[in-house]
């Protein structure tokens, strides 16, 4: 799996010297409509159109009767310049970046490590480990959120007892409740849950490395360290960068975990507020604050841009460099 | 670049695990994997154990197994009395399976059309689908809700199925296209020489050939649908259309003080998934790895 | 051969299409049911077992369904449902601006003509009237009173008596902390709302002098940076050391559990907690009003018009809905509601005898103290930033010790200043 820019391009090139090409040019190609129609129809109606409509809606505002009127870029200038909007926005963006950074720093390296270990030759029980470690990934984020909330609850004291038993009792704290630790704790919970995905993808990529390649190197007297750094890692880079961009998109789209554990107000003092919870709160309102679909659309549009920029950066810099590296 | 830096830390452990020869090396590999397996399973086990204990025992000794004096099913009876878990579960199953079926079918058809035939707009449509991998459908929620209101689909499972099909298609089209391109030309050409219709070529020759890829797509499509809270919360929150994820979230919201009920509801939400997972884990993991093998 | 396979596929497709259309027909809200939207999920049992059956004795032909949403989700979920046209016929109303906004959007029916409205005093109706008082859009249901609930057994063991003044209050807390293992003050800050509701709005009226202070805040004569507001946060800043270990991660339900398990002594409460405690606590508990600042003669309590009920303008059965509302305005409902849900005090003019001792205790403060409502609910939470949400946030920070009382005042005041002319 390597969705590179050039791949996307080549994927679109029809096979030049293929039979059906001449066929197609004759009568109306009903079969293309048949094959492409359903997917295109649903995708455009339920995904493309709403996304475009959201961009449009971001340019409107509502009065108290719910009537919409055009306001140009005012929602955006509010969001970015009015301190009561911009502060939450930048705060959510910052928190989201931290959330992402923790995933990059832990989830993917741990996934890589586990994948390397799992692919050690002739490892017994490899299948069992794989199955069990992947288990949390199968469970709903909401349920995971509740589970960890109970485990970390000072009222229940499971973690506290546990830490006393390993002699770290004094380090126990109400991590989920403190401004300084809540976001990190939630990120770690998320890492714990999703480590299975990079593990599995990298594991699969490792299986795909031809054995003669590594064997040859070993015969040549290369140490396993060298085999890793100079043979395996370069071959894994496309997968790892793919995993990274998937992580990026997933993290900037996250909502469930924070909502389940901290609620839509993402406390304390918005220290766990990320783009997803900000979007929800803006769109639907919270407690005495009224929701605003138009302002929500503006937030969604900015999220759209952030993800787009991230993906562009990935495609133009990271992906390109990796390809050169491979050559 | 990011990826390269990220690797630095674990490679140390990895090195030490690999470098030592023979049995020591093997042992340390197992030690690391067992440790991580325990980390992965411990929280789930704690919940399962305590769901079968009385309120006092839950608080007094959370890590003890239920014994004769502390064993109780009171949480479960409460959950089953006060909510409709069977309905939630059924809803989740219907939504996930229907979405999955259509994503696979329509996705494969579209991937076939885009890779096999040359027509105007092919490039544009392919890019349109590729964009969908990166841009989450969730950002269109404001308009999707409006659309579903206009179609009178709010509070129906159909609304969810439609959204999930749209959500799953881009990745499906992408992965399946990659696979379809590896199918040898000779197969298709031979069929065409025999005047076999395009439909038959697809359904009888191509579709069976890309089965491993379908499994991959199925896994990647299924997990987010089953676990989604966002769209059920917004599009189908009514009692009769709640999915299991939303149902548990709402139930716990209502019975927070009752730990027996909370733990039991978590257990009821976890166990069926785990059973299904264990039964199908081999196929599932094969699906995941098959996709990546590409 | 090949055509038949396609046919096979197609017929399979159409079958599935049929299945899909079956699911496409809305599955909720059959037309003949009267559905009540509410955030009082704790009360579902009472509604189903007591209130609705009582109504059906008189009106067996009207089928009523109580369909609650958890409190924190209620406002947003209701808004989404109203937008989508799937909301119930009767809508439980938050007081003041939240419901006013719904009325202005045309979601709530005008109820000026409803016969039962005459059973309520004007003051009860203000929470659900337009600013000029011309239109009323929800039927008042109940008010709730703030105070402190305490574990009588613990007080007896430690030889404590109920504190009246601020100094006495902190002495009692100190005493519990020194001489026992009990958590002196059972409250958490994880859910945030308790900090503002059971903290700020509970002890606050004594400082800002009830209605006078509330009116002055609305008119702009008083600012949140004034001493009478900062003092409230100063008082709350002293709570931290008496709250349980890890209170920053303690949720509302955790607090309820902690208190009913007998592990804590004093619980900053709303009178609605009585019902839950009656169910779960195995000890006797009592209540005392918020302590007064030393030397102050008059006491003030928050007697907040908290809950009303309105008619969805899009309802298809307004007639039966009005019948139900009129019944809710009558004496039978008042009696049932007040006694099956002690802690919710009916607002109608009927004479109701309340039997629960703790609820009675709360109610008796009406005779001793001046009453007011929460100061953020009327007018002041209409803009961005939202004053109520800001109060939650700063009150939590004050309790957590991460914000100065003076800064708390400054922050909320600057928020108000951003959009509310009298404060500019």
mmCIF file of C-alpha atoms in Angstrom, chain C residues 197-398:
data_model
loop_
_atom_site.group_PDB
_atom_site.id
_atom_site.type_symbol
_atom_site.label_atom_id
_atom_site.label_comp_id
_atom_site.label_asym_id
_atom_site.label_seq_id
_atom_site.Cartn_x
_atom_site.Cartn_y
_atom_site.Cartn_z
ATOM 1 C CA UNK C 197 -24.072 25.340 40.317
ATOM 2 C CA UNK C 198 -23.431 23.738 43.709
ATOM 3 C CA UNK C 199 -20.521 26.028 44.433
ATOM 4 C CA UNK C 200 -20.851 29.517 43.003
ATOM 5 C CA UNK C 201 -24.658 29.739 42.759
ATOM 6 C CA UNK C 202 -25.093 27.948 46.079
ATOM 7 C CA UNK C 203 -23.016 30.092 48.411
ATOM 8 C CA UNK C 204 -23.020 33.204 46.220
ATOM 9 C CA UNK C 205 -26.433 34.824 46.880
ATOM 10 C CA UNK C 206 -25.381 35.517 50.480
ATOM 11 C CA UNK C 207 -22.619 37.735 49.158
ATOM 12 C CA UNK C 208 -24.339 39.536 46.304
ATOM 13 C CA UNK C 209 -27.554 39.873 48.300
ATOM 14 C CA UNK C 210 -29.872 37.756 46.213
ATOM 15 C CA UNK C 211 -32.192 39.493 43.775
ATOM 16 C CA UNK C 212 -30.642 42.940 44.326
ATOM 17 C CA UNK C 213 -27.275 41.693 43.189
ATOM 18 C CA UNK C 214 -28.730 39.774 40.277
ATOM 19 C CA UNK C 215 -30.651 42.812 39.047
ATOM 20 C CA UNK C 216 -27.601 45.034 39.463
ATOM 21 C CA UNK C 217 -25.574 42.658 37.325
ATOM 22 C CA UNK C 218 -28.183 42.771 34.573
ATOM 23 C CA UNK C 219 -28.460 46.562 34.693
ATOM 24 C CA UNK C 220 -24.705 46.920 34.665
ATOM 25 C CA UNK C 221 -24.593 48.638 38.077
ATOM 26 C CA UNK C 222 -22.558 45.793 39.499
ATOM 27 C CA UNK C 223 -19.600 44.089 37.886
ATOM 28 C CA UNK C 224 -18.229 40.627 38.471
ATOM 29 C CA UNK C 225 -14.984 42.229 39.547
ATOM 30 C CA UNK C 226 -16.805 43.840 42.492
ATOM 31 C CA UNK C 227 -15.960 42.535 45.959
ATOM 32 C CA UNK C 228 -19.329 40.780 46.460
ATOM 33 C CA UNK C 229 -18.508 38.432 43.560
ATOM 34 C CA UNK C 230 -14.801 38.012 44.134
ATOM 35 C CA UNK C 231 -15.603 37.082 47.760
ATOM 36 C CA UNK C 232 -17.641 34.125 46.525
ATOM 37 C CA UNK C 233 -14.659 32.756 44.664
ATOM 38 C CA UNK C 234 -12.443 33.546 47.637
ATOM 39 C CA UNK C 235 -14.761 31.432 49.745
ATOM 40 C CA UNK C 236 -14.622 28.614 47.183
ATOM 41 C CA UNK C 237 -10.853 28.838 46.921
ATOM 42 C CA UNK C 238 -10.755 27.588 50.501
ATOM 43 C CA UNK C 239 -12.691 24.428 49.620
ATOM 44 C CA UNK C 240 -9.880 22.663 47.767
ATOM 45 C CA UNK C 241 -8.057 21.201 50.799
ATOM 46 C CA UNK C 242 -11.306 19.698 52.098
ATOM 47 C CA UNK C 243 -12.331 17.949 48.892
ATOM 48 C CA UNK C 244 -11.393 14.290 48.405
ATOM 49 C CA UNK C 245 -8.143 13.047 46.976
ATOM 50 C CA UNK C 246 -8.186 13.343 43.215
ATOM 51 C CA UNK C 247 -11.327 15.492 43.211
ATOM 52 C CA UNK C 248 -10.178 16.977 39.909
ATOM 53 C CA UNK C 249 -11.104 13.720 38.197
ATOM 54 C CA UNK C 250 -14.202 13.101 40.320
ATOM 55 C CA UNK C 251 -17.426 13.215 38.345
ATOM 56 C CA UNK C 252 -20.877 14.102 39.590
ATOM 57 C CA UNK C 253 -21.832 10.447 39.850
ATOM 58 C CA UNK C 254 -18.602 9.699 41.721
ATOM 59 C CA UNK C 255 -19.543 12.360 44.257
ATOM 60 C CA UNK C 256 -22.994 10.867 44.671
ATOM 61 C CA UNK C 257 -21.442 7.428 45.171
ATOM 62 C CA UNK C 258 -18.843 8.732 47.590
ATOM 63 C CA UNK C 259 -21.486 10.358 49.739
ATOM 64 C CA UNK C 260 -23.999 7.513 49.656
ATOM 65 C CA UNK C 261 -21.272 4.972 50.454
ATOM 66 C CA UNK C 262 -20.837 6.935 53.676
ATOM 67 C CA UNK C 263 -17.314 8.045 52.877
ATOM 68 C CA UNK C 264 -17.961 11.777 52.979
ATOM 69 C CA UNK C 265 -19.540 14.186 55.456
ATOM 70 C CA UNK C 266 -20.871 17.246 53.640
ATOM 71 C CA UNK C 267 -22.206 17.393 50.110
ATOM 72 C CA UNK C 268 -22.887 20.705 48.320
ATOM 73 C CA UNK C 269 -26.299 19.898 46.928
ATOM 74 C CA UNK C 270 -29.247 20.752 44.859
ATOM 75 C CA UNK C 271 -32.513 19.680 46.441
ATOM 76 C CA UNK C 272 -33.015 17.244 43.527
ATOM 77 C CA UNK C 273 -30.256 15.042 44.992
ATOM 78 C CA UNK C 274 -32.640 14.002 47.769
ATOM 79 C CA UNK C 275 -34.361 11.403 45.579
ATOM 80 C CA UNK C 276 -31.107 9.676 44.652
ATOM 81 C CA UNK C 277 -29.860 9.757 48.233
ATOM 82 C CA UNK C 278 -33.125 8.352 49.596
ATOM 83 C CA UNK C 279 -32.569 5.431 47.250
ATOM 84 C CA UNK C 280 -28.927 4.729 47.905
ATOM 85 C CA UNK C 281 -27.800 6.022 51.283
ATOM 86 C CA UNK C 282 -28.046 3.642 54.222
ATOM 87 C CA UNK C 283 -27.668 6.388 56.824
ATOM 88 C CA UNK C 284 -29.717 9.362 57.918
ATOM 89 C CA UNK C 285 -28.912 12.652 56.260
ATOM 90 C CA UNK C 286 -30.006 16.227 56.797
ATOM 91 C CA UNK C 287 -29.536 19.610 55.176
ATOM 92 C CA UNK C 288 -28.404 23.112 56.051
ATOM 93 C CA UNK C 289 -28.579 26.362 54.083
ATOM 94 C CA UNK C 290 -25.448 28.043 52.705
ATOM 95 C CA UNK C 291 -23.550 29.642 55.602
ATOM 96 C CA UNK C 292 -23.749 33.412 55.874
ATOM 97 C CA UNK C 293 -20.703 35.681 55.910
ATOM 98 C CA UNK C 294 -19.839 36.462 59.513
ATOM 99 C CA UNK C 295 -22.043 39.122 61.042
ATOM 100 C CA UNK C 296 -24.626 39.124 58.245
ATOM 101 C CA UNK C 297 -28.194 38.882 59.589
ATOM 102 C CA UNK C 298 -30.147 38.160 56.421
ATOM 103 C CA UNK C 299 -29.579 34.935 54.574
ATOM 104 C CA UNK C 300 -30.162 34.383 50.860
ATOM 105 C CA UNK C 301 -30.837 31.143 49.076
ATOM 106 C CA UNK C 302 -30.990 30.103 45.446
ATOM 107 C CA UNK C 303 -34.585 28.981 44.854
ATOM 108 C CA UNK C 304 -34.242 28.488 41.167
ATOM 109 C CA UNK C 305 -37.178 28.096 38.790
ATOM 110 C CA UNK C 306 -35.504 25.190 37.140
ATOM 111 C CA UNK C 307 -37.934 23.194 35.095
ATOM 112 C CA UNK C 308 -40.963 23.894 32.926
ATOM 113 C CA UNK C 309 -42.714 22.188 30.060
ATOM 114 C CA UNK C 310 -43.703 23.512 26.644
ATOM 115 C CA UNK C 311 -45.469 22.425 23.499
ATOM 116 C CA UNK C 312 -43.511 21.628 20.338
ATOM 117 C CA UNK C 313 -44.856 23.942 17.618
ATOM 118 C CA UNK C 314 -44.423 21.129 15.114
ATOM 119 C CA UNK C 315 -46.438 18.639 17.145
ATOM 120 C CA UNK C 316 -49.208 16.840 15.314
ATOM 121 C CA UNK C 317 -51.321 16.394 18.446
ATOM 122 C CA UNK C 318 -51.565 19.751 20.061
ATOM 123 C CA UNK C 319 -55.018 19.047 21.439
ATOM 124 C CA UNK C 320 -54.037 16.080 23.595
ATOM 125 C CA UNK C 321 -50.814 17.872 24.492
ATOM 126 C CA UNK C 322 -52.818 20.799 25.852
ATOM 127 C CA UNK C 323 -54.998 18.415 27.809
ATOM 128 C CA UNK C 324 -51.892 16.971 29.378
ATOM 129 C CA UNK C 325 -50.455 20.415 30.141
ATOM 130 C CA UNK C 326 -53.699 21.497 31.807
ATOM 131 C CA UNK C 327 -53.594 18.383 33.936
ATOM 132 C CA UNK C 328 -50.015 19.218 34.893
ATOM 133 C CA UNK C 329 -51.201 22.619 36.063
ATOM 134 C CA UNK C 330 -53.667 21.006 38.434
ATOM 135 C CA UNK C 331 -53.432 20.037 42.112
ATOM 136 C CA UNK C 332 -53.114 16.289 41.521
ATOM 137 C CA UNK C 333 -49.906 16.618 39.543
ATOM 138 C CA UNK C 334 -48.415 19.088 42.034
ATOM 139 C CA UNK C 335 -49.027 16.675 44.901
ATOM 140 C CA UNK C 336 -47.715 13.633 43.010
ATOM 141 C CA UNK C 337 -44.669 15.374 41.670
ATOM 142 C CA UNK C 338 -43.638 16.998 44.934
ATOM 143 C CA UNK C 339 -43.896 13.767 46.872
ATOM 144 C CA UNK C 340 -42.573 11.243 44.435
ATOM 145 C CA UNK C 341 -39.654 13.489 43.552
ATOM 146 C CA UNK C 342 -38.880 15.253 46.804
ATOM 147 C CA UNK C 343 -36.587 18.163 46.136
ATOM 148 C CA UNK C 344 -38.560 19.472 43.196
ATOM 149 C CA UNK C 345 -40.874 22.097 44.621
ATOM 150 C CA UNK C 346 -44.060 22.791 42.664
ATOM 151 C CA UNK C 347 -44.628 26.343 41.496
ATOM 152 C CA UNK C 348 -48.417 26.331 41.194
ATOM 153 C CA UNK C 349 -50.712 28.075 43.677
ATOM 154 C CA UNK C 350 -52.088 24.812 45.072
ATOM 155 C CA UNK C 351 -51.548 23.910 48.682
ATOM 156 C CA UNK C 352 -49.204 20.936 48.675
ATOM 157 C CA UNK C 353 -48.074 19.055 51.731
ATOM 158 C CA UNK C 354 -44.572 17.736 51.415
ATOM 159 C CA UNK C 355 -43.776 14.624 53.404
ATOM 160 C CA UNK C 356 -40.061 14.024 52.916
ATOM 161 C CA UNK C 357 -38.211 15.413 55.964
ATOM 162 C CA UNK C 358 -35.148 16.626 54.079
ATOM 163 C CA UNK C 359 -37.238 18.259 51.367
ATOM 164 C CA UNK C 360 -39.236 19.908 54.125
ATOM 165 C CA UNK C 361 -36.009 21.180 55.616
ATOM 166 C CA UNK C 362 -35.042 22.772 52.298
ATOM 167 C CA UNK C 363 -38.482 24.260 51.910
ATOM 168 C CA UNK C 364 -38.450 25.771 55.401
ATOM 169 C CA UNK C 365 -35.598 28.072 54.383
ATOM 170 C CA UNK C 366 -38.058 29.988 52.221
ATOM 171 C CA UNK C 367 -39.438 31.425 55.452
ATOM 172 C CA UNK C 368 -36.070 32.351 56.911
ATOM 173 C CA UNK C 369 -34.160 33.581 53.893
ATOM 174 C CA UNK C 370 -34.562 35.839 50.867
ATOM 175 C CA UNK C 371 -34.812 33.945 47.602
ATOM 176 C CA UNK C 372 -33.185 34.463 44.238
ATOM 177 C CA UNK C 373 -32.419 32.513 41.080
ATOM 178 C CA UNK C 374 -29.112 31.723 39.390
ATOM 179 C CA UNK C 375 -27.687 34.988 38.147
ATOM 180 C CA UNK C 376 -26.402 33.744 34.807
ATOM 181 C CA UNK C 377 -29.687 32.433 33.464
ATOM 182 C CA UNK C 378 -31.588 35.577 32.542
ATOM 183 C CA UNK C 379 -30.231 37.703 29.663
ATOM 184 C CA UNK C 380 -26.577 37.364 30.671
ATOM 185 C CA UNK C 381 -25.895 34.133 28.796
ATOM 186 C CA UNK C 382 -27.170 35.308 25.428
ATOM 187 C CA UNK C 383 -23.886 36.277 23.832
ATOM 188 C CA UNK C 384 -20.478 34.941 23.006
ATOM 189 C CA UNK C 385 -18.661 34.136 25.181
ATOM 190 C CA UNK C 386 -21.389 32.503 27.141
ATOM 191 C CA UNK C 387 -21.449 33.615 30.780
ATOM 192 C CA UNK C 388 -22.764 30.339 32.167
ATOM 193 C CA UNK C 389 -20.028 28.344 30.432
ATOM 194 C CA UNK C 390 -17.450 30.845 31.645
ATOM 195 C CA UNK C 391 -18.719 30.508 35.206
ATOM 196 C CA UNK C 392 -18.267 26.744 34.998
ATOM 197 C CA UNK C 393 -14.764 27.156 33.728
ATOM 198 C CA UNK C 394 -13.487 29.750 36.188
ATOM 199 C CA UNK C 395 -15.217 28.178 39.190
ATOM 200 C CA UNK C 396 -13.500 24.868 38.424
ATOM 201 C CA UNK C 397 -10.178 26.619 38.135
ATOM 202 C CA UNK C 398 -10.676 28.440 41.415
#
